[in-house]
Short mmCIF file of C-alpha atoms in Angstrom, two decimals:
data_model
loop_
_atom_site.label_atom_id
_atom_site.label_comp_id
_atom_site.label_asym_id
_atom_site.label_seq_id
_atom_site.Cartn_x
_atom_site.Cartn_y
_atom_site.Cartn_z
CA UNK D 38 71.18 46.26 -189.62
CA UNK D 39 70.39 44.80 -186.14
CA UNK D 40 68.13 46.93 -184.18
CA UNK D 41 68.95 46.93 -180.43
CA UNK D 42 67.25 48.25 -177.32
CA UNK D 43 69.23 48.55 -174.14
CA UNK D 44 67.35 48.28 -170.73
CA UNK D 45 69.24 49.82 -167.82
CA UNK D 46 71.64 52.78 -167.48
CA UNK D 47 74.60 51.40 -165.60
CA UNK D 48 78.21 50.87 -166.49
CA UNK D 49 77.53 47.85 -168.83
CA UNK D 50 74.87 49.74 -170.64
CA UNK D 51 77.02 52.71 -171.09
CA UNK D 52 79.87 50.90 -172.54
CA UNK D 53 77.72 48.59 -174.74
CA UNK D 54 75.93 51.63 -176.12
CA UNK D 55 79.19 53.26 -177.04
CA UNK D 56 80.43 50.11 -178.82
CA UNK D 57 77.32 49.64 -180.75
CA UNK D 58 77.18 53.26 -181.75
CA UNK D 59 80.64 52.82 -183.25
CA UNK D 60 79.56 49.65 -185.18
CA UNK D 61 78.41 49.77 -188.76
CA UNK D 62 75.61 47.24 -188.64
CA UNK D 63 73.94 47.99 -185.35
CA UNK D 64 71.41 50.59 -184.65
CA UNK D 65 70.68 51.38 -180.94
CA UNK D 66 66.99 52.33 -180.95
CA UNK D 67 66.93 53.62 -177.23
CA UNK D 68 68.25 53.05 -173.84
CA UNK D 69 65.30 52.39 -171.64
CA UNK D 70 65.01 52.83 -167.85
CA UNK D 71 64.80 49.58 -165.84
CA UNK D 72 62.35 50.77 -163.11
CA UNK D 73 58.92 49.23 -163.47
CA UNK D 74 56.86 52.35 -164.32
CA UNK D 75 59.52 53.88 -166.57
CA UNK D 76 59.99 50.82 -168.45
CA UNK D 77 56.21 50.23 -168.81
CA UNK D 78 55.65 53.64 -170.24
CA UNK D 79 58.55 53.34 -172.64
CA UNK D 80 57.24 50.01 -173.95
CA UNK D 81 53.91 51.73 -174.98
CA UNK D 82 55.89 53.46 -177.72
CA UNK D 83 55.84 51.35 -180.92
CA UNK D 84 59.43 52.10 -181.86
CA UNK D 85 60.45 50.49 -178.52
CA UNK D 86 58.77 47.22 -179.35
CA UNK D 87 60.32 46.80 -182.72
CA UNK D 88 63.99 45.93 -181.98
CA UNK D 89 65.70 42.63 -182.94
CA UNK D 90 67.46 42.30 -179.52
CA UNK D 91 66.60 43.57 -176.09
CA UNK D 92 69.51 43.66 -173.82
CA UNK D 93 68.79 43.59 -170.11
CA UNK D 94 71.73 45.19 -168.23
CA UNK D 95 70.41 45.56 -164.65
CA UNK D 96 71.60 44.03 -161.38
CA UNK D 97 71.50 40.21 -161.12
CA UNK D 98 68.56 40.28 -158.72
CA UNK D 99 66.37 42.56 -161.02
CA UNK D 100 66.72 40.57 -164.27
CA UNK D 101 63.88 38.17 -163.67
CA UNK D 102 61.38 40.89 -162.80
CA UNK D 103 62.52 43.09 -165.71
CA UNK D 104 62.08 40.10 -168.19
CA UNK D 105 58.48 39.73 -166.96
CA UNK D 106 57.67 43.12 -168.30
CA UNK D 107 58.79 42.13 -171.74
CA UNK D 108 56.45 39.19 -172.37
CA UNK D 109 54.71 41.02 -175.17
CA UNK D 110 58.02 41.24 -177.10
CA UNK D 111 58.38 38.68 -179.85
CA UNK D 112 62.11 39.46 -180.38
CA UNK D 113 65.11 37.96 -178.61
CA UNK D 114 65.66 39.16 -175.02
CA UNK D 115 69.08 38.63 -173.36
CA UNK D 116 70.83 39.61 -170.23
CA UNK D 117 74.45 40.44 -169.58
CA UNK D 118 75.19 38.76 -166.26
CA UNK D 119 77.92 36.12 -165.84
CA UNK D 120 76.46 34.51 -162.79
CA UNK D 121 72.81 34.35 -163.69
CA UNK D 122 71.37 31.41 -165.68
CA UNK D 123 69.40 31.75 -168.84
CA UNK D 124 66.29 30.35 -166.91
CA UNK D 125 66.12 33.72 -164.97
CA UNK D 126 64.48 35.19 -168.08
CA UNK D 127 60.71 34.66 -168.35
CA UNK D 128 59.86 31.43 -170.09
CA UNK D 129 57.52 33.16 -172.50
CA UNK D 130 60.42 34.96 -174.05
CA UNK D 131 62.96 33.95 -176.78
CA UNK D 132 65.80 34.14 -174.34
CA UNK D 133 69.66 34.33 -174.48
CA UNK D 134 72.75 35.56 -172.94
CA UNK D 135 75.20 38.42 -174.14
CA UNK D 136 77.91 38.41 -171.37
CA UNK D 137 80.88 40.75 -172.20
CA UNK D 138 83.57 39.36 -169.80
CA UNK D 139 85.19 42.57 -168.60
CA UNK D 140 85.46 44.99 -165.67
CA UNK D 141 83.48 48.18 -166.41
CA UNK D 142 84.01 51.49 -164.93
CA UNK D 143 82.52 54.68 -166.31
CA UNK D 144 85.62 56.70 -165.95
CA UNK D 145 87.69 54.22 -167.98
CA UNK D 146 87.79 53.94 -171.84
CA UNK D 147 87.63 50.40 -173.08
CA UNK D 148 88.66 48.90 -176.44
CA UNK D 149 85.64 46.62 -177.00
CA UNK D 150 87.33 44.86 -179.79
CA UNK D 151 89.40 42.88 -177.26
CA UNK D 152 86.60 41.96 -174.99
CA UNK D 153 85.30 38.29 -175.27
CA UNK D 154 81.58 37.99 -175.57
CA UNK D 155 80.04 34.88 -174.06
CA UNK D 156 76.86 34.05 -175.81
CA UNK D 157 73.95 31.49 -175.39
CA UNK D 158 70.65 30.89 -176.85
CA UNK D 159 67.99 28.37 -177.21
CA UNK D 160 67.78 28.12 -181.14
CA UNK D 161 70.38 28.07 -183.88
CA UNK D 162 68.73 31.20 -185.32
CA UNK D 163 69.04 33.26 -182.11
CA UNK D 164 72.59 32.00 -181.56
CA UNK D 165 73.36 33.23 -185.09
CA UNK D 166 71.88 36.61 -184.38
CA UNK D 167 73.89 37.01 -181.14
CA UNK D 168 77.05 35.85 -182.86
CA UNK D 169 76.48 38.65 -185.46
CA UNK D 170 75.87 41.13 -182.81
CA UNK D 171 78.96 40.06 -180.77
CA UNK D 172 81.16 40.24 -183.92
CA UNK D 173 79.96 43.76 -184.69
CA UNK D 174 81.84 45.06 -181.57
CA UNK D 175 84.33 42.45 -180.61
CA UNK D 176 87.00 40.20 -182.22
CA UNK D 177 86.08 37.22 -180.08
CA UNK D 178 82.87 35.47 -178.95
CA UNK D 179 82.47 32.17 -177.20
CA UNK D 180 79.39 29.95 -177.04
CA UNK D 181 79.22 29.05 -173.50
CA UNK D 182 76.30 27.54 -171.60
CA UNK D 183 74.86 28.79 -168.36
CA UNK D 184 76.69 26.16 -166.21
CA UNK D 185 80.17 26.89 -167.63
CA UNK D 186 79.43 30.65 -167.62
CA UNK D 187 78.80 30.41 -163.83
CA UNK D 188 82.10 28.70 -163.28
CA UNK D 189 83.79 31.49 -165.69
CA UNK D 190 82.17 34.18 -163.63
CA UNK D 191 83.66 32.70 -160.49
CA UNK D 192 87.08 32.51 -161.89
CA UNK D 193 86.68 36.08 -162.96
CA UNK D 194 86.09 37.08 -159.31
CA UNK D 195 89.47 35.54 -158.45
CA UNK D 196 91.53 37.13 -161.35
CA UNK D 197 89.66 40.53 -161.28
CA UNK D 198 87.87 41.38 -157.93
CA UNK D 199 90.46 39.69 -155.77
CA UNK D 200 93.54 40.81 -157.57
CA UNK D 201 92.27 44.47 -157.51
CA UNK D 202 91.92 44.05 -153.79
CA UNK D 203 95.55 43.03 -153.45
CA UNK D 204 96.46 46.14 -155.48
CA UNK D 205 94.46 48.02 -152.88
CA UNK D 206 96.53 46.51 -150.07
CA UNK D 207 99.71 47.29 -152.02
CA UNK D 208 98.53 50.77 -152.29
CA UNK D 209 97.84 51.07 -148.65
CA UNK D 210 101.32 49.75 -147.71
CA UNK D 211 102.83 52.37 -149.98
CA UNK D 212 100.73 55.21 -148.48
CA UNK D 213 101.65 54.07 -144.93
CA UNK D 214 105.38 54.04 -145.76
CA UNK D 215 105.50 57.13 -147.98
CA UNK D 216 106.51 55.27 -151.08
CA UNK D 217 104.82 56.29 -154.34
CA UNK D 218 102.32 53.68 -155.49
CA UNK D 219 103.61 54.68 -158.94
CA UNK D 220 106.76 52.51 -158.47
CA UNK D 221 104.56 49.43 -158.43
CA UNK D 222 102.55 50.10 -161.64
CA UNK D 223 104.97 48.57 -164.11
CA UNK D 224 105.17 45.47 -161.90
CA UNK D 225 101.38 45.20 -161.83
CA UNK D 226 101.28 45.59 -165.60
CA UNK D 227 103.84 42.95 -166.33
CA UNK D 228 102.37 40.51 -163.98
CA UNK D 229 99.24 40.61 -166.04
CA UNK D 230 100.94 40.82 -169.50
CA UNK D 231 103.05 37.89 -168.67
CA UNK D 232 100.00 35.67 -169.10
CA UNK D 233 100.33 36.07 -172.90
CA UNK D 234 103.44 34.09 -172.82
CA UNK D 235 103.33 31.82 -169.64
CA UNK D 236 101.00 29.77 -167.52
CA UNK D 237 100.27 31.43 -164.23
CA UNK D 238 101.79 28.27 -162.52
CA UNK D 239 105.04 28.87 -164.50
CA UNK D 240 105.22 32.56 -163.96
CA UNK D 241 105.03 32.36 -160.15
CA UNK D 242 108.04 34.02 -158.36
CA UNK D 243 108.74 35.27 -154.87
CA UNK D 244 109.61 33.93 -151.41
CA UNK D 245 106.63 31.67 -151.00
CA UNK D 246 107.49 29.85 -154.27
CA UNK D 247 111.11 29.69 -153.31
CA UNK D 248 110.44 28.50 -149.79
CA UNK D 249 112.39 31.55 -148.56
CA UNK D 250 111.22 31.32 -144.79
CA UNK D 251 113.55 34.07 -143.60
CA UNK D 252 112.03 36.64 -145.98
CA UNK D 253 108.45 35.37 -145.14
CA UNK D 254 109.03 35.75 -141.54
CA UNK D 255 110.46 39.24 -141.91
CA UNK D 256 107.37 40.34 -144.02
CA UNK D 257 105.02 38.97 -141.31
CA UNK D 258 106.88 40.97 -138.72
CA UNK D 259 106.64 44.15 -140.93
CA UNK D 260 102.82 43.83 -141.40
CA UNK D 261 100.99 45.82 -138.69
CA UNK D 262 97.46 45.29 -139.98
CA UNK D 263 96.21 41.96 -138.61
CA UNK D 264 94.05 41.45 -141.61
CA UNK D 265 96.91 41.78 -144.01
CA UNK D 266 99.03 39.68 -141.89
CA UNK D 267 96.36 36.83 -141.97
CA UNK D 268 96.02 37.27 -145.65
CA UNK D 269 99.74 37.08 -146.30
CA UNK D 270 100.00 33.89 -144.29
CA UNK D 271 97.04 32.40 -146.09
CA UNK D 272 98.18 33.30 -149.59
CA UNK D 273 101.75 32.13 -148.86
CA UNK D 274 100.54 28.81 -147.59
CA UNK D 275 98.34 28.42 -150.61
CA UNK D 276 101.32 29.06 -152.92
CA UNK D 277 103.55 26.55 -151.01
CA UNK D 278 100.74 24.09 -151.16
CA UNK D 279 100.52 24.37 -154.91
CA UNK D 280 104.38 23.78 -155.25
CA UNK D 281 104.47 21.12 -152.64
CA UNK D 282 106.41 23.01 -150.05
CA UNK D 283 105.51 23.32 -146.36
CA UNK D 284 105.40 26.37 -144.27
CA UNK O 152 131.44 54.37 -170.47
CA UNK O 153 130.62 52.53 -167.20
CA UNK O 154 132.25 49.31 -166.75
CA UNK O 155 130.16 46.70 -165.11
CA UNK O 156 130.62 43.12 -163.82
CA UNK O 157 127.69 40.95 -163.02
CA UNK O 158 127.89 38.25 -160.34
CA UNK O 159 125.40 35.34 -160.54
CA UNK O 160 123.63 33.82 -163.56
CA UNK O 161 119.98 33.78 -162.64
CA UNK O 162 117.04 35.51 -164.22
CA UNK O 163 117.94 39.08 -163.01
CA UNK O 164 121.53 38.77 -164.17
CA UNK O 165 120.31 37.64 -167.64
CA UNK O 166 117.91 40.42 -168.08
CA UNK O 167 120.24 43.13 -166.76
CA UNK O 168 122.97 41.93 -168.91
CA UNK O 169 120.67 42.14 -172.06
CA UNK O 170 119.66 45.75 -171.08
CA UNK O 171 123.34 46.78 -170.39
CA UNK O 172 124.44 45.36 -173.71
CA UNK O 173 121.75 47.45 -175.51
CA UNK O 174 122.83 50.63 -173.68
CA UNK O 175 125.26 53.03 -175.25
CA UNK O 176 127.35 53.94 -172.23
CA UNK O 177 127.59 50.72 -170.42
CA UNK O 178 130.14 47.98 -171.04
CA UNK O 179 129.63 44.57 -169.32
CA UNK O 180 133.09 43.22 -168.75
CA UNK O 181 131.94 39.76 -167.61
CA UNK O 182 129.20 37.80 -165.86
CA UNK O 183 131.01 35.79 -162.97
CA UNK O 184 129.89 32.74 -161.28
CA UNK O 185 128.62 33.27 -157.75
CA UNK O 186 130.01 30.00 -156.21
CA UNK O 187 132.95 30.28 -154.01
CA UNK O 188 135.64 28.75 -155.92
CA UNK O 189 134.46 29.94 -159.30
CA UNK O 190 134.28 33.52 -158.17
CA UNK O 191 137.73 33.30 -156.49
CA UNK O 192 139.35 32.13 -159.57
CA UNK O 193 137.64 34.61 -161.82
CA UNK O 194 138.75 37.46 -159.53
CA UNK O 195 142.35 36.59 -160.05
CA UNK O 196 141.96 37.86 -163.59
CA UNK O 197 143.06 41.60 -163.61
CA UNK O 198 140.24 42.60 -166.08
CA UNK O 199 137.68 41.31 -163.47
CA UNK O 200 138.99 43.65 -160.83
CA UNK O 201 138.68 46.72 -162.93
CA UNK O 202 134.93 47.50 -163.27
CA UNK O 203 133.19 50.63 -162.00
CA UNK O 204 130.30 48.77 -160.52
CA UNK O 205 129.93 45.10 -159.45
CA UNK O 206 126.36 43.92 -159.28
CA UNK O 207 125.55 40.89 -157.06
CA UNK O 208 122.52 39.10 -158.38
CA UNK O 209 122.40 36.00 -156.25
CA UNK O 210 119.64 34.73 -153.79
CA UNK O 211 119.07 36.86 -150.76
CA UNK O 212 120.83 34.48 -148.31
CA UNK O 213 123.95 34.42 -150.42
CA UNK O 214 124.45 38.17 -150.86
CA UNK O 215 126.58 38.53 -147.59
CA UNK O 216 129.00 35.78 -148.36
CA UNK O 217 129.48 36.88 -151.88
CA UNK O 218 130.24 40.35 -150.86
CA UNK O 219 132.85 39.14 -148.36
CA UNK O 220 134.65 37.73 -151.36
CA UNK O 221 134.92 41.12 -152.95
CA UNK O 222 136.74 43.02 -150.15
CA UNK O 223 139.78 43.55 -152.41
CA UNK O 224 137.56 45.64 -154.85
CA UNK O 225 137.83 49.28 -154.50
CA UNK O 226 134.84 50.03 -156.66
CA UNK O 227 131.11 50.25 -155.96
CA UNK O 228 129.46 46.89 -155.02
CA UNK O 229 125.75 46.72 -155.14
CA UNK O 230 123.14 44.08 -154.77
CA UNK O 231 119.71 43.80 -156.52
CA UNK O 232 117.40 42.37 -153.91
CA UNK O 233 114.30 44.31 -152.61
CA UNK O 234 114.18 42.80 -149.27
CA UNK O 235 117.74 42.80 -148.13
CA UNK O 236 119.41 45.93 -146.39
CA UNK O 237 122.36 47.53 -147.60
CA UNK O 238 124.15 46.35 -144.34
CA UNK O 239 124.19 42.88 -145.80
CA UNK O 240 127.06 43.96 -147.94
CA UNK O 241 130.59 43.88 -146.34
CA UNK O 242 131.43 47.00 -144.36
CA UNK O 243 134.75 47.04 -146.15
CA UNK O 244 133.13 47.81 -149.42
CA UNK O 245 131.74 51.04 -151.04
CA UNK O 246 128.21 49.61 -151.08
CA UNK O 247 124.90 50.32 -152.67
CA UNK O 248 121.69 48.97 -154.00
CA UNK O 249 120.51 48.65 -157.60
CA UNK O 250 116.95 47.10 -157.34
CA UNK O 251 114.94 46.74 -160.59
CA UNK O 252 111.40 46.41 -159.36
CA UNK O 253 109.93 43.86 -161.77
CA UNK O 254 109.14 40.14 -162.01
CA UNK O 255 111.77 38.28 -164.20
CA UNK O 256 111.37 35.04 -166.20
CA UNK O 257 113.93 33.84 -168.72
CA UNK O 258 111.24 32.92 -171.12
CA UNK O 259 109.78 36.43 -171.21
CA UNK O 260 110.96 39.49 -173.14
CA UNK O 261 111.18 42.70 -171.08
CA UNK O 262 111.15 46.32 -171.97
CA UNK O 263 113.70 47.56 -169.52
CA UNK O 264 112.78 51.24 -170.21
CA UNK O 265 109.66 50.87 -168.22
CA UNK O 266 111.17 49.18 -165.15
CA UNK O 267 111.77 51.43 -162.22
CA UNK O 268 115.12 51.06 -160.72
CA UNK O 269 115.41 51.82 -156.93
CA UNK O 270 118.81 52.97 -155.93
CA UNK O 271 120.64 53.61 -152.71
CA UNK O 272 124.28 54.46 -151.86
CA UNK O 273 126.34 55.94 -149.03
CA UNK O 274 127.88 58.87 -150.82
CA UNK O 275 126.71 61.40 -153.36
CA UNK O 276 129.37 60.27 -155.80
CA UNK O 277 128.15 56.62 -155.68
CA UNK O 278 124.60 57.62 -155.97
CA UNK O 279 125.42 59.73 -159.00
CA UNK O 280 127.12 56.63 -160.59
CA UNK O 281 124.05 54.47 -159.87
CA UNK O 282 121.61 57.05 -161.30
CA UNK O 283 123.60 57.17 -164.37
CA UNK O 284 123.75 53.42 -164.72
CA UNK O 285 119.92 53.30 -164.05
CA UNK O 286 119.15 55.86 -166.60
CA UNK O 287 121.39 54.12 -169.14
CA UNK O 288 118.62 51.30 -169.23
CA UNK O 289 115.47 52.68 -167.74
CA UNK O 290 113.24 55.86 -167.93
CA UNK O 291 112.68 55.88 -164.13
CA UNK O 292 114.79 55.60 -161.11
CA UNK O 293 113.92 56.31 -157.55
CA UNK O 294 116.28 57.03 -154.62
CA UNK O 295 114.83 54.71 -151.77
CA UNK O 296 116.48 53.76 -148.57
CA UNK O 297 116.60 50.25 -147.18
CA UNK O 298 113.79 50.61 -144.89
CA UNK O 299 111.35 51.90 -147.49
CA UNK O 300 112.64 49.37 -150.04
CA UNK O 301 111.72 46.59 -147.54
CA UNK O 302 108.20 47.94 -147.43
CA UNK O 303 108.06 48.25 -151.28
CA UNK O 304 109.25 44.74 -151.58
CA UNK O 305 106.43 43.51 -149.29
CA UNK O 306 103.87 45.54 -151.42
CA UNK O 307 105.37 43.97 -154.50
CA UNK O 308 104.60 40.59 -152.92
CA UNK O 309 101.04 41.43 -152.71
CA UNK O 310 100.61 42.95 -156.12
CA UNK O 311 102.70 40.42 -158.04
CA UNK O 312 103.17 37.10 -156.29
CA UNK O 313 99.80 36.86 -154.68
CA UNK O 314 97.90 38.21 -157.70
CA UNK O 315 99.73 35.72 -159.94
CA UNK O 316 98.52 32.89 -157.57
CA UNK O 317 95.06 34.13 -158.07
CA UNK O 318 95.45 33.82 -161.82
CA UNK O 319 96.59 30.27 -161.13
CA UNK O 320 93.39 29.63 -159.13
CA UNK O 321 91.47 31.15 -162.04
CA UNK O 322 93.29 28.92 -164.45
CA UNK O 323 92.53 25.79 -162.20
CA UNK O 324 88.85 26.62 -162.21
CA UNK O 325 88.83 26.94 -166.05
CA UNK O 326 90.63 23.66 -166.50
CA UNK O 327 88.21 21.84 -164.05
CA UNK O 328 85.16 23.14 -165.94
CA UNK O 329 86.67 22.82 -169.64
CA UNK O 330 86.45 26.60 -170.15
CA UNK O 331 89.47 28.08 -172.04
CA UNK O 332 91.67 30.28 -169.77
CA UNK O 333 92.10 32.42 -172.89
CA UNK O 334 88.65 33.97 -172.19
CA UNK O 335 89.99 35.41 -168.98
CA UNK O 336 93.10 37.07 -170.41
CA UNK O 337 91.56 40.44 -171.56
CA UNK O 338 90.07 40.82 -168.04
CA UNK O 339 93.29 40.07 -166.39
CA UNK O 340 94.96 42.63 -168.56
CA UNK O 341 92.36 45.29 -168.07
CA UNK O 342 92.36 44.86 -164.30
CA UNK O 343 95.97 45.79 -164.25
CA UNK O 344 95.89 48.51 -166.95
CA UNK O 345 93.13 50.14 -165.07
CA UNK O 346 95.61 51.27 -162.47
CA UNK O 347 96.82 53.94 -165.03
CA UNK O 348 93.49 55.86 -164.61
CA UNK O 349 91.98 54.81 -161.26
CA UNK O 350 93.05 54.02 -157.69
CA UNK O 351 92.51 50.44 -156.84
CA UNK O 352 89.95 51.36 -154.23
CA UNK O 353 87.97 53.11 -156.97
CA UNK O 354 88.30 50.39 -159.44
CA UNK O 355 86.82 47.57 -157.20
CA UNK O 356 83.76 45.83 -158.65
CA UNK O 357 82.13 42.57 -158.00
CA UNK O 358 79.76 40.89 -155.51
CA UNK O 359 81.82 41.51 -152.39
CA UNK O 360 81.98 45.22 -153.07
CA UNK O 361 78.22 45.32 -154.01
CA UNK O 362 77.31 43.23 -150.89
CA UNK O 363 75.58 40.81 -153.17
CA UNK O 364 75.17 37.93 -150.60
CA UNK O 365 73.11 35.74 -153.05
CA UNK O 366 75.93 35.56 -155.57
CA UNK O 367 78.62 35.11 -152.86
CA UNK O 368 76.69 32.23 -151.37
CA UNK O 369 76.37 30.69 -154.78
CA UNK O 370 80.05 30.96 -155.45
CA UNK O 371 80.84 29.38 -152.10
CA UNK O 372 78.71 26.45 -153.08
CA UNK O 373 80.41 26.09 -156.46
CA UNK O 374 83.83 25.88 -154.98
CA UNK O 375 84.71 22.25 -154.31
CA UNK O 376 88.43 22.79 -153.20
CA UNK O 377 88.43 23.68 -149.46
CA UNK O 378 91.48 25.88 -149.89
CA UNK O 379 89.80 27.99 -152.58
CA UNK O 380 86.64 28.22 -150.58
CA UNK O 381 88.61 29.55 -147.52
CA UNK O 382 90.45 32.02 -149.79
CA UNK O 383 87.22 33.23 -151.31
CA UNK O 384 85.69 33.81 -147.94
CA UNK O 385 88.65 35.50 -146.61
CA UNK O 386 89.20 37.92 -149.44
CA UNK O 387 85.46 38.60 -149.68
CA UNK O 388 85.43 39.40 -145.98
CA UNK O 389 88.62 41.65 -146.49
CA UNK O 390 86.86 43.62 -149.35
CA UNK O 391 83.58 44.02 -147.34
CA UNK O 392 85.74 45.37 -144.41
CA UNK O 393 87.36 47.85 -146.78
CA UNK O 394 84.02 49.16 -147.93
CA UNK O 395 82.44 49.08 -144.44
CA UNK O 396 80.15 46.21 -145.39
CA UNK O 397 79.54 43.19 -143.15
CA UNK O 398 79.35 39.55 -144.27
#
């Protein structure tokens, strides 16, 4: 049985807690507040100093300060942030990373089994513990160092944050023209699911890839929002650059 | 039984043919070549002049010319292009639109039941026929006129073509840094599947949405490719604009 204490009460904490609760070999001792006083008081309680792993799930900028409060803890202390190096955790700690690479919203159920957990630690023993913890809730874990994780986090911004923003623009265009956004959902899904079978480079379709200048000119004329127009031009240019075509 | 003749042998034709073959009440008479001579010769055959619906699946620019060759046909003639108006088809024809809103690659199996078919026609009778044909292969059909379809097609470019290009950039970043692209696939899927439960505006996460300037600055520093750097800046700016934040 791995005893776990979560620190922070945001989306990641909420979903991790649910996943750990459902696992056989993990016991969540408590979910502690991350604010200075609240955490300090909670850590006075002996049961809160007795876990095998402490998981800090606070915002990137707060990780370092929270870790400073845990220097009396002998157990492994990890954070869950993609873009923050292991060095952000206090040097006095046995430190590590437990980064579930997924987009978390409280309103959305998640199947934790499918979420890759990226782990990092400074000793073989700690790594083994994190691997065991990862496997308790997920089918896949990857050992990835801070430098590579930083790059992965950046790539995640492109495929998640930026794609979602494109969905938002698609939604706006539908609203403006009284077309149900519903019609686009199967396309959005298939675009993503295609990645199981094809490399993105080989899955590309559309006017930019085909070099269909007439359709591109028509689309630019249709777009009223100057921001959308610039974005359309920029992404079309980027696609044509990828396939050696010129605007 | 609806008798159908397909014209053109690209991805859309391939997938439509497969879907019609599997339907109970549709008979595909033939798949005709779209090139001038080949089509002319094929149309001399009486069986090729006897279908209920002719579906032109050629590239946008070729639709008009192909439709000119069908002026002896009394049946309904439709095209499958999102961005081309119904007027592109010869005025001498009973014309319509049969636009399956999906991304088609030959290497990829598709569940046609989930693909929305956007239909348009000039008479109630033709519309009824297209609706019947759509329902033979798909669970959903929408009656959408040429103007709205043009807007829908533009929105589809954002959510499909442009998103796929972002996946490509994510893939490039992984390759450059020796991280398996595999790790990002569950994130890509969940980003799309989330649309079942949330509006894109409410699903947005990440540094741009949070206004996390430190992470944004770090990402910009990480990016070596000037094109990717510009794109990152532009999309971040666009997200911050959406949520009333300033870079």
